[in-house]
Coordinates of C-alpha atoms in Angstrom, one line a residue:
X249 CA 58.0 -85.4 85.1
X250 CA 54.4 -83.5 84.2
X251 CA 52.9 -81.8 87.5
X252 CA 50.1 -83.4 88.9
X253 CA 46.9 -81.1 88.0
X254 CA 44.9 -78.4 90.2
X255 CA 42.3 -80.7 92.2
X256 CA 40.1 -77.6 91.4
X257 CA 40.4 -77.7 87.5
X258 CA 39.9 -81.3 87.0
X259 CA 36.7 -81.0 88.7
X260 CA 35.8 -78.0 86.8
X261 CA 36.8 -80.0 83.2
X262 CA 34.6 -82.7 84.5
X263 CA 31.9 -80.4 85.2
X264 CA 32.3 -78.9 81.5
X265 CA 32.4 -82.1 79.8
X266 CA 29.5 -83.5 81.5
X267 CA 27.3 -80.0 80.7
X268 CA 28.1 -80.5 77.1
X269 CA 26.8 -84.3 76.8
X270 CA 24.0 -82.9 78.9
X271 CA 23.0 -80.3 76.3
X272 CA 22.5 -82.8 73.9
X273 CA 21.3 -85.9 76.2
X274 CA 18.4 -83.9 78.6
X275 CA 15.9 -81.6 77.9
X276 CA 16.4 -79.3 81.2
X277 CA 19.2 -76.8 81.8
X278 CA 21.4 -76.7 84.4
X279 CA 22.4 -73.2 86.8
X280 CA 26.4 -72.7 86.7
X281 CA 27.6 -73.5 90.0
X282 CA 30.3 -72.1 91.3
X283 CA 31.5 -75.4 92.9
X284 CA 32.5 -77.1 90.4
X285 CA 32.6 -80.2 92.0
X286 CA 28.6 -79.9 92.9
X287 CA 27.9 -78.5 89.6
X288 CA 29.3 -82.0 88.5
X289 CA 27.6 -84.2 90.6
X290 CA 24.2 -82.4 89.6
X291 CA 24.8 -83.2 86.2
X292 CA 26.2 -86.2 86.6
X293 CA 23.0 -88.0 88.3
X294 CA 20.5 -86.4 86.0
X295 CA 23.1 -87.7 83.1
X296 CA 23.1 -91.6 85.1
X297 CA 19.2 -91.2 85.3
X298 CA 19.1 -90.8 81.8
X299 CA 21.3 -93.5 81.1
X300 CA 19.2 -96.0 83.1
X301 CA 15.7 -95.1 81.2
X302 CA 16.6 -95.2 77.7
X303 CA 17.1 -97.8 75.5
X304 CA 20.3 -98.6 73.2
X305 CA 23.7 -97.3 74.3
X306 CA 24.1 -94.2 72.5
X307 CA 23.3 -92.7 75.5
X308 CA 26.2 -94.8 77.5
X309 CA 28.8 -94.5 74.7
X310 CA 28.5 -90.7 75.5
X311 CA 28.4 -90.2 78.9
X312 CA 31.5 -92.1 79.0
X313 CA 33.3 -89.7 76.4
X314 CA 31.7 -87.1 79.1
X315 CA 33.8 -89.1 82.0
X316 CA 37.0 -89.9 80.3
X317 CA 37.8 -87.5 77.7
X318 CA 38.1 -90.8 75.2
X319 CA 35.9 -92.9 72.9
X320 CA 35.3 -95.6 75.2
X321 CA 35.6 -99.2 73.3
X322 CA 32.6 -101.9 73.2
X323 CA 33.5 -103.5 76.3
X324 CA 33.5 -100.7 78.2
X325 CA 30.2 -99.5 76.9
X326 CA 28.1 -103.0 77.4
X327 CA 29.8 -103.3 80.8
X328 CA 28.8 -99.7 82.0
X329 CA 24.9 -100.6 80.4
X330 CA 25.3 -103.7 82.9
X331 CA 26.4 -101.7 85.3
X332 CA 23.8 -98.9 85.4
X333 CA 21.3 -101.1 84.9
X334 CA 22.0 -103.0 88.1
X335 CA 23.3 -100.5 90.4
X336 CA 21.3 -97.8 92.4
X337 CA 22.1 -94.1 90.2
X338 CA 24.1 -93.5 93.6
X339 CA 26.3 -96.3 93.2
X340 CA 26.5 -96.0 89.4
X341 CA 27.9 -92.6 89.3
X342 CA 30.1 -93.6 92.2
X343 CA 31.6 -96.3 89.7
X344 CA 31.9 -93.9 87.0
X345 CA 33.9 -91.4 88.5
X346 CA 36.2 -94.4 89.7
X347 CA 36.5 -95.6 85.9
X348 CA 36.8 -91.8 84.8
X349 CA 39.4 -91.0 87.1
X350 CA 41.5 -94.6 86.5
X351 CA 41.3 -93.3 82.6
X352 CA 42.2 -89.8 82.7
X353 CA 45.4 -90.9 85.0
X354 CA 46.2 -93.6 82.1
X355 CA 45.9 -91.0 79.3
X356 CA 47.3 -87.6 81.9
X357 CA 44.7 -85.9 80.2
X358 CA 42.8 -84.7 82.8
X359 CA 42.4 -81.2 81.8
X360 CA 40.6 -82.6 78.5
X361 CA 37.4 -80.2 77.4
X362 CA 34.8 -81.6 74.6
X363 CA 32.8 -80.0 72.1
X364 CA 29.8 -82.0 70.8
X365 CA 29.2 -81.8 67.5
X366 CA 25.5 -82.5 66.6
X367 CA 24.2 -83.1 62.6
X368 CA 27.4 -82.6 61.3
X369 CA 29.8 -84.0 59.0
X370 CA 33.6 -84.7 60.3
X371 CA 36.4 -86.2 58.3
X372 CA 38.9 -88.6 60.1
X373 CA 42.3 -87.3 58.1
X374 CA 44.6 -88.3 61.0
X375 CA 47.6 -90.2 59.0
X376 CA 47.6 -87.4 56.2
X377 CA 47.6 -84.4 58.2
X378 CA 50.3 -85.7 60.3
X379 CA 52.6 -87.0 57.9
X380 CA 54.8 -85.7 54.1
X381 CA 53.4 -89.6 52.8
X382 CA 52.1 -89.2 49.6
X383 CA 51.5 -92.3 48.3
X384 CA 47.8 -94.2 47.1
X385 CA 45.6 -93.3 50.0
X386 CA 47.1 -90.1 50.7
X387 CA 46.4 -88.7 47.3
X388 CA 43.2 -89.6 47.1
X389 CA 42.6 -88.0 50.6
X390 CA 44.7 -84.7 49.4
X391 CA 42.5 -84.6 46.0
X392 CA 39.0 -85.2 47.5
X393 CA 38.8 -83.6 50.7
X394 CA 39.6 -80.0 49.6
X395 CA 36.8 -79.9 47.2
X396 CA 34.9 -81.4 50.0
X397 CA 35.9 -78.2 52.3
X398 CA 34.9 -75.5 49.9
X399 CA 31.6 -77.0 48.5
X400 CA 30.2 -78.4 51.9
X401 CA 30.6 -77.9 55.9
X402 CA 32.9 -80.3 57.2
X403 CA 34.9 -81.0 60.2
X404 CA 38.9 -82.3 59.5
X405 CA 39.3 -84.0 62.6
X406 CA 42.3 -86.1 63.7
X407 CA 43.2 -87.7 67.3
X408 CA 44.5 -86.9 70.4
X409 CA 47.6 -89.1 72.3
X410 CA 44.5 -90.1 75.1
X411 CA 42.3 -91.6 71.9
X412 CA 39.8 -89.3 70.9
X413 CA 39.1 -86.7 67.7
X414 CA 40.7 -83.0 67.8
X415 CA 41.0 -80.3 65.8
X416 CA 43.8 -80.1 63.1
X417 CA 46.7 -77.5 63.9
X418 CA 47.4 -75.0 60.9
X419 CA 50.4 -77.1 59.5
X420 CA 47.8 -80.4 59.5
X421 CA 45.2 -78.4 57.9
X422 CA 48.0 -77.5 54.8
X423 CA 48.7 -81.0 54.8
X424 CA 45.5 -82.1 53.7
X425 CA 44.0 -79.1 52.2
X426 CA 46.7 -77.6 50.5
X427 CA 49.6 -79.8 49.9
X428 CA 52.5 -78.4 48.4
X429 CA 55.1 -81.3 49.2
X430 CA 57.2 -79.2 51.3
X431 CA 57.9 -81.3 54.5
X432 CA 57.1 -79.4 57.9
X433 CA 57.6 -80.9 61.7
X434 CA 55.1 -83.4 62.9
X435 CA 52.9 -82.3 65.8
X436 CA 54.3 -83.0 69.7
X437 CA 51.3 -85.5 70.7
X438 CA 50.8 -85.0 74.1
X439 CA 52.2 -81.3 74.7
X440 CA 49.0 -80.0 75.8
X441 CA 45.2 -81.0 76.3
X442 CA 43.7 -80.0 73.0
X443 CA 39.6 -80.2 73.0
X444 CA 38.0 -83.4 72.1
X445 CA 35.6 -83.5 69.2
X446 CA 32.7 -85.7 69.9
X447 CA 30.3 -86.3 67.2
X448 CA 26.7 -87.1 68.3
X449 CA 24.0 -87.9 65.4
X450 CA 26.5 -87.1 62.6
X451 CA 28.6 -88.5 59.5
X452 CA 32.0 -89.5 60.5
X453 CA 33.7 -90.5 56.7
X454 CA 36.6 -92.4 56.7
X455 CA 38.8 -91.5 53.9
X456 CA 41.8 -93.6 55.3
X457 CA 42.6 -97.0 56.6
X458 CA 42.8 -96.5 60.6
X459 CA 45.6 -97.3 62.5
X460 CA 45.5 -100.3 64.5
X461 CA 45.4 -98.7 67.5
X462 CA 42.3 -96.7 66.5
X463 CA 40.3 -99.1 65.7
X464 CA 38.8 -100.2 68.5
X465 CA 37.4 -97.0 69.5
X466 CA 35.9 -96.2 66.3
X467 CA 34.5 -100.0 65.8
X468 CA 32.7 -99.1 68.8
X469 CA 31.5 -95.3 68.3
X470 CA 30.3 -97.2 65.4
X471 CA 28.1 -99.7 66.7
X472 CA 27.2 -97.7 69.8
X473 CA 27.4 -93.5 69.3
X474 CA 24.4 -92.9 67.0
X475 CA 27.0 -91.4 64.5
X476 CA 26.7 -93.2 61.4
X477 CA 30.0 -94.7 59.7
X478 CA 30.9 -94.2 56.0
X479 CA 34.4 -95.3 54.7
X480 CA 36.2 -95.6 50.8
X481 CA 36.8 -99.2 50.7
X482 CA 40.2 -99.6 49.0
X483 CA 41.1 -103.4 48.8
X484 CA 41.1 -106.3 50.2
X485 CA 44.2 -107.8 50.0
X486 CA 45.4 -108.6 53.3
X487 CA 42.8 -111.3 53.9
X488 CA 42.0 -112.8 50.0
X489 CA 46.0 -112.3 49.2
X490 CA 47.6 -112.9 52.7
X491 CA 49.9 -115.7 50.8
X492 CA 51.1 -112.4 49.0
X493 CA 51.4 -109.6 52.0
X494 CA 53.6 -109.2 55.1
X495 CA 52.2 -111.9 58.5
X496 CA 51.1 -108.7 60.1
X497 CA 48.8 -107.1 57.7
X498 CA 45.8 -109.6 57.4
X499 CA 45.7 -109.2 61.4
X500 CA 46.0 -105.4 61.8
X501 CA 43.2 -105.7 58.1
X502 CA 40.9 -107.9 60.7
X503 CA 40.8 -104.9 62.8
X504 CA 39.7 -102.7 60.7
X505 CA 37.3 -104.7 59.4
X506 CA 35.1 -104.6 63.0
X507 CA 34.8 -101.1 62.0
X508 CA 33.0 -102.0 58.5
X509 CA 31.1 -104.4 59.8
X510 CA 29.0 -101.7 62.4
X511 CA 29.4 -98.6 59.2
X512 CA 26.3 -97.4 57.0
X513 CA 28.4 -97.0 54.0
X514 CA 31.2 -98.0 52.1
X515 CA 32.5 -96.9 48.5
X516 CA 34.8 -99.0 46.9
X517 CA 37.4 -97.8 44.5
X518 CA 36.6 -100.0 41.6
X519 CA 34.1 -102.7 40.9
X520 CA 36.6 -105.7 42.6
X521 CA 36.9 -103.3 45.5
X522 CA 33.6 -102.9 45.9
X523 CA 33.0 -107.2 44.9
X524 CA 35.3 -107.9 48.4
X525 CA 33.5 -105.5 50.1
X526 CA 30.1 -106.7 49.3
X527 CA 31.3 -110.4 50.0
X528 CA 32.5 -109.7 53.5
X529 CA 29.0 -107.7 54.2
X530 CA 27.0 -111.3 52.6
X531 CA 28.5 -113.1 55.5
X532 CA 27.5 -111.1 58.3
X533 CA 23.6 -111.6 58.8
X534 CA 25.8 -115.2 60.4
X535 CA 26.9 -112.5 63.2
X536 CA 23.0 -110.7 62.9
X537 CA 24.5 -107.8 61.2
X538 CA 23.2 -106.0 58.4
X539 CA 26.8 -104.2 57.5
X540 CA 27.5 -101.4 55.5
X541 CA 25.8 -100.5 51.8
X542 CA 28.3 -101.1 49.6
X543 CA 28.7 -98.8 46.4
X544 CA 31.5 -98.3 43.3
X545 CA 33.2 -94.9 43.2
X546 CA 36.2 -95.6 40.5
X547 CA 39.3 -93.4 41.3
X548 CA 40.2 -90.7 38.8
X549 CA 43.5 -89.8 36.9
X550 CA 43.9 -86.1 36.4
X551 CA 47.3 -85.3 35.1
X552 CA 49.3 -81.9 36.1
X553 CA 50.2 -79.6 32.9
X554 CA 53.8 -80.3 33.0
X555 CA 53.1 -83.9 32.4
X556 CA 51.1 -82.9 29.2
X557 CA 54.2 -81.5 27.5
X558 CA 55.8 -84.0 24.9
X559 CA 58.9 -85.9 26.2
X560 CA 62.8 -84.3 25.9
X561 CA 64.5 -87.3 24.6
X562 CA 66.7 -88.0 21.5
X563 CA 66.8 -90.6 19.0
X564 CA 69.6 -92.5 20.1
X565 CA 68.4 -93.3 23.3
X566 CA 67.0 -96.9 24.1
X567 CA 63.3 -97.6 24.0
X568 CA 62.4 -96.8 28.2
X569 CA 59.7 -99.5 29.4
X570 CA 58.6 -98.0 32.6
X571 CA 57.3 -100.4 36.3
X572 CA 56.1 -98.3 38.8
X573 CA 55.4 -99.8 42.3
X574 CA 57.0 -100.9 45.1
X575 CA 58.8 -104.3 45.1
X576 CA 56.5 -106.4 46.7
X577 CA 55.3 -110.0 45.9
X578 CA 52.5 -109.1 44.5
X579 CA 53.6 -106.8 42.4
X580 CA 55.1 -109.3 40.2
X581 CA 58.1 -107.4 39.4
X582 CA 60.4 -110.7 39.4
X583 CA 58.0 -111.4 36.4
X584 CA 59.5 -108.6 34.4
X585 CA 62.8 -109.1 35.1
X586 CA 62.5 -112.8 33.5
X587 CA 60.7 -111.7 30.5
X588 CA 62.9 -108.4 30.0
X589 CA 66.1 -111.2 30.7
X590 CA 64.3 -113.4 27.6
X591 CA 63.7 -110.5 25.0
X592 CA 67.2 -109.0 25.6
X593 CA 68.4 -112.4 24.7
X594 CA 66.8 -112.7 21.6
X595 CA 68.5 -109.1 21.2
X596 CA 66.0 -106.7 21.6
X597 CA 67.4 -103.4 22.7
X598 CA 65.3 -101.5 25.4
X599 CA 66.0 -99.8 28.7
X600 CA 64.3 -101.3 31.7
X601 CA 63.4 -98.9 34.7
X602 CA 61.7 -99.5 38.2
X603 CA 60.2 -96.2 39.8
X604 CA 59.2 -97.1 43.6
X605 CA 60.6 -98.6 46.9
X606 CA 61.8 -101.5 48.4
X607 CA 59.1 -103.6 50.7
X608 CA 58.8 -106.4 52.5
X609 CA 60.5 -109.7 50.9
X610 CA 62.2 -107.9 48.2
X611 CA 65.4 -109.6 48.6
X612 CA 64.9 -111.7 45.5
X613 CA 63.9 -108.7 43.1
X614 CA 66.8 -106.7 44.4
X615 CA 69.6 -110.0 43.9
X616 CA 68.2 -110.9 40.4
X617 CA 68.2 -107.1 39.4
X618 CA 72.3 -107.0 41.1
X619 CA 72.8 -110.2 38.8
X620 CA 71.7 -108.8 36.0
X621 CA 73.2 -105.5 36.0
X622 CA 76.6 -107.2 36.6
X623 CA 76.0 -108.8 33.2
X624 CA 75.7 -105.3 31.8
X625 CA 71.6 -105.3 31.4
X626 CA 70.2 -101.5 31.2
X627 CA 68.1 -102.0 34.3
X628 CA 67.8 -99.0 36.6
X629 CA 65.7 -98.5 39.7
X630 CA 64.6 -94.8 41.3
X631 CA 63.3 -94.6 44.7
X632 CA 62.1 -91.3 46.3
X633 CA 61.1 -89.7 42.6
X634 CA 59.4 -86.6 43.0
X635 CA 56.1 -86.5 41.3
X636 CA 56.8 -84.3 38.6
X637 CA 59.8 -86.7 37.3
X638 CA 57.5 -89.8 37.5
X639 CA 55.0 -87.9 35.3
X640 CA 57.8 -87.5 33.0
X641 CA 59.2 -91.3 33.1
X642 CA 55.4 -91.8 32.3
X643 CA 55.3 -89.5 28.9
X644 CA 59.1 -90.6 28.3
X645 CA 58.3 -94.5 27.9
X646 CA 57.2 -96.4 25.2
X647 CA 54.6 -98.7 27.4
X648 CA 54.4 -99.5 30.8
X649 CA 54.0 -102.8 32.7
X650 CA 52.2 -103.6 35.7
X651 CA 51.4 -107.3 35.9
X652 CA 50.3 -107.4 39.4
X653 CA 48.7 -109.9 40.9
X654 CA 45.7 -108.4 42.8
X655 CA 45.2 -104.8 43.6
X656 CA 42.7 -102.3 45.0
X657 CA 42.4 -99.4 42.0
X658 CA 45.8 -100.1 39.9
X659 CA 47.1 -96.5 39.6
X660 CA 50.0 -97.1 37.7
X661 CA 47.7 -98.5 34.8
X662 CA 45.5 -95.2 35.0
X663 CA 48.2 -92.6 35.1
X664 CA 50.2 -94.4 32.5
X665 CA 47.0 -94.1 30.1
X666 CA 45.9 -91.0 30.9
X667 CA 48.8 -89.6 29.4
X668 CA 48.4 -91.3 26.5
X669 CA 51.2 -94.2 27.1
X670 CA 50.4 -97.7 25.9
X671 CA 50.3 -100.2 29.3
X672 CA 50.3 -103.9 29.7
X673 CA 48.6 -104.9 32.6
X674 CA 46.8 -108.1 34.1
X675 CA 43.7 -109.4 32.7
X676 CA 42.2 -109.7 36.4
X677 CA 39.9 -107.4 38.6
X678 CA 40.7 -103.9 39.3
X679 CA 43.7 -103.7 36.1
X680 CA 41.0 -105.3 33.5
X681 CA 38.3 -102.9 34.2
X682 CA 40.7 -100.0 33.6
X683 CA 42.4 -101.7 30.7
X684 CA 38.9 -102.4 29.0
X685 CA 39.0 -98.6 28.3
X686 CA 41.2 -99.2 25.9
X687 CA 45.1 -98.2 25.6
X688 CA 46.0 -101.7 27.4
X689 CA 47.2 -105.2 26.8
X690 CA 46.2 -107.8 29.1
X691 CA 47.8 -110.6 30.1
X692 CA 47.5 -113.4 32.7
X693 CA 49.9 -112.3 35.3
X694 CA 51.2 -116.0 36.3
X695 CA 51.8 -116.6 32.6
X696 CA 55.8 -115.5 32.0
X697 CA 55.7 -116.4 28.2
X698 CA 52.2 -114.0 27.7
X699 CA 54.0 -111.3 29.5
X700 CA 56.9 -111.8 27.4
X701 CA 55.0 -112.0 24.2
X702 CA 53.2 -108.5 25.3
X703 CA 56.7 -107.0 25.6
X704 CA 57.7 -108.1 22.5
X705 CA 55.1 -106.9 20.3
X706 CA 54.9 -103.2 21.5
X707 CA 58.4 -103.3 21.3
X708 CA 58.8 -104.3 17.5
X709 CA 54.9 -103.1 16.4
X710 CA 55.3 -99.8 15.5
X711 CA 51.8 -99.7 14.1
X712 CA 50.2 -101.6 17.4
X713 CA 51.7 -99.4 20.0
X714 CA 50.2 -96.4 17.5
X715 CA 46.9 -98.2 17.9
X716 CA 46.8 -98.1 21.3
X717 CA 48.2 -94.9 21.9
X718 CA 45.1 -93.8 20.0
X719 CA 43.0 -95.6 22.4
X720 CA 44.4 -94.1 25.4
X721 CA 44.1 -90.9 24.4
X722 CA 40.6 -91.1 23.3
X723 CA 39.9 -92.7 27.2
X724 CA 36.9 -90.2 29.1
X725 CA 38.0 -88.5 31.2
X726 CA 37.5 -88.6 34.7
X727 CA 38.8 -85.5 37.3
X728 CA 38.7 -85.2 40.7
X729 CA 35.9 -83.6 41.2
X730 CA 33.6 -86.1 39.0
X731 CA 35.4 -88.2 42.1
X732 CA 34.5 -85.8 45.0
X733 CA 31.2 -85.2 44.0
X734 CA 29.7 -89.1 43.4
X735 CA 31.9 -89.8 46.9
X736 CA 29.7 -87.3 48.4
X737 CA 26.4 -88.7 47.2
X738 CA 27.3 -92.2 48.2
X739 CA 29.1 -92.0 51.5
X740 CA 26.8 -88.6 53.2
X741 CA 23.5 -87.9 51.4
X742 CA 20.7 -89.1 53.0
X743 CA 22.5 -91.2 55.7
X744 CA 20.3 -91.9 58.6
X745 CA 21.8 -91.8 62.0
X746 CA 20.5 -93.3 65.1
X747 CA 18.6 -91.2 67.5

């Protein structure tokens, strides 16, 4: 059981966080006290005169970070605008304290110390500095944010258990900035009361998908802190595919999406990326919302050295066609299995193998796949392959297949082509525009017999899958820092934020 807190030191943390929010919120300065408790309640009524007099709620949203050691939602903040506005400054900061003190009991924080951070750029990398993940958005977080760091003045923030932005811990700041794959121990949330982070007038970039559970507080020091917003839109699959994703996702996707709606910026991953994002922005002047400015920042492929070594194989071995991604609905993988099930009839001889895990409502992939091994099919499936043997399943196969029904980017596809192996892919939004590079086939993913035709021919065509081996290799390249930089332009440059 935690020990309740010196009376004396949670008045003295008030009195600290309310002298930082008054550094930044009033133009006079305030003598140390050494009562804490009167030093607070100086600052505190200058702070709820403020409040009262100026216009917006920037000045709110604060002064309730200032109180509570958390990013306060939207409720909170219009209710304590109401509030102020109607009560005597007395009364008001009487109210405040009440709320403060009901929240810092909720969160046992209340030893919690802020730092306000003024015309500054922070970088929300919560989920990949406290987690070994390395999958799509983790990647992309791991490839861009370190050129970030050396070529600009950022701030890696990530949250605390009461709901507000810290500083990362040395093992969190490996994770994202130099990843090596080695797993180390997730942080103790909770075990002490690191310093909050409050940006005032900044750039807060969102390189990741929130959780659910922060989204409320960032929709709101969105629409409310002065900090402008600016986020890499990835997809939007859980609302224009929900037939095709878990019931969960298109509601937690909602969520995140009240964020968006209050951000400045947003850079989509490819041109259907940024087409959903733009759509969802067209239909909020209904809510009297301007929404973000949506621009196109397509992911790049760089490929590690060992991956550019020819493939150890011998002659007698099958012909490998290579899926990559988990086995999800959407993915199509059921697809392959029936067309790989039709050329093996006709007695075509290749290898089939799977590289990625099991999701949601892949039952039927994984009986079809037992059926067909029991009938002696070369099917194999890997799960947890480390990156450098995907890279070599990539150089070892003869094409790759990815006939998904709606993605975000389509990585498979890229990676596949950028080391020069032949892909066929679907002839629809984020796959197409990669494919048009050349190095692809396309095919209409819901049509079994053009999937099965593609198969066929780069598996018989000696002369076609030459043809577009040529293509891929002769694709421009595009390296992480191309990526980085452009990012930078779209989502910081010249961002206003509110006064």
């Amino acid at each position: 059981m935690q020990r309740p807190a010196d009376a004396t030191a949670v008045r003295a943390a008030l009195a600290q966080r309310l002298r930082a929010a008054a550094t930044v919120l009033l133009s006079e300065e305030f003598e140390p006290s050494a009562n804490p408790a009167a030093d607070a309640a100086t600052i505190l009524h200058a702070l709820v005169g403020h409040v009262r007099s100026s216009d917006g709620t920037a000045a709110t949203w604060l002064l309730l970070v200032a109180i509570s050691g958390t990013f306060p939602d939207d409720a909170t903040v219009r209710a304590t605008r109401r509030r102020l506005e109607l009560d005597t400054t007395a009364d008001g900061m009487l109210w405040l304290l009440d709320l403060g003190l009901a929240e810092l009991r909720a969160t046992g924080a209340p030893l919690t110390e802020i730092d306000v951070v003024v015309d500054a750029v922070l970088v929300d990398v919560d989920f990949s500095s406290r987690n070994d993940l390395n999958t799509g958005i983790q990647r992309v977080v791991r490839s861009t944010v370190p050129i970030w760091e050396r070529e600009h003045d950022i701030t890696l923030v990530s949250w605390t258990a009461s709901g507000a932005f810290r500083a990362l811990g040395p093992d969190e700041e490996d994770r994202v900035l130099r990843w090596s794959g080695t797993r180390r121990p997730a942080p103790a949330r909770g075990a002490s009361a690191p310093r909050v982070i409050v940006p005032w007038q900044s750039v807060l970039v969102l390189p990741e998908v929130p959780g659910p559970d922060r989204c409320t507080a960032l929709a709101s020091l969105a629409e409310h802190s002065g900090t402008a917003v600016s986020a890499i839109g990835y997809d939007f699959i859980p609302v224009v595919s929900a037939d095709l994703m878990p019931p969960v996702e298109p509601r937690r996707f909602v969520r995140y999406l009240t964020i968006i709606k209050h951000s400045r910026r947003v850079s989509g991953i490819s041109a259907s990326a940024s087409a959903e994002f733009r759509g969802f922005v067209h239909m909020l002047p209904a809510q009297g919302l301007a929404g973000p400015e949506v621009s196109e920042c397509t992911l790049p492929v760089e490929i590690p050295a060992s991956a550019v070594a020819p493939p150890v194989g011998t002659a007698r071995e099958l012909p490998l066609v290579l899926v990559v991604g988990s086995h999800e609905p959407r993915k199509n993988h059921l697809a392959v299995l029936h067309a790989s099930e039709v050329l093996w009839r006709e007695g075509l001889k290749f290898r089939l193998e799977f590289i990625g895990g099991s999701s949601w409502a892949s039952a039927g992939f994984d009986s079809v796949l037992r059926s067909l091994r029991r009938r002696g099919r070369p099917v194999s499936v890997g799960r947890g392959v480390t990156d450098n043997s995907l890279w070599k399943a990539y150089r070892a196969a003869r094409f790759t297949v990815f006939p998904s029904l709606h993605e975000g980017f389509g990585l498979p596809v890229a990676e596949s082509l950028a080391v020069g192996t032949p892909a066929i892919t679907s002839n629809i939004g984020s796959m197409a525009q990669i494919a048009h590079e050349g190095g692809a086939i396309m095919i209409d993913p819901r049509d079994d017999e053009a999937l099965a035709s593609a198969m066929r021919l780069l598996l018989t065509d000696d002369e076609r899958l030459a043809a577009l081996t040529a293509e891929a290799h002769a694709r421009p390249p595009r390296t992480w820092s191309d990526y980085a930089r452009e990012l930078w332009t779209q989502l910081v440059e010249k961002v206003e934020v509110s006064a």
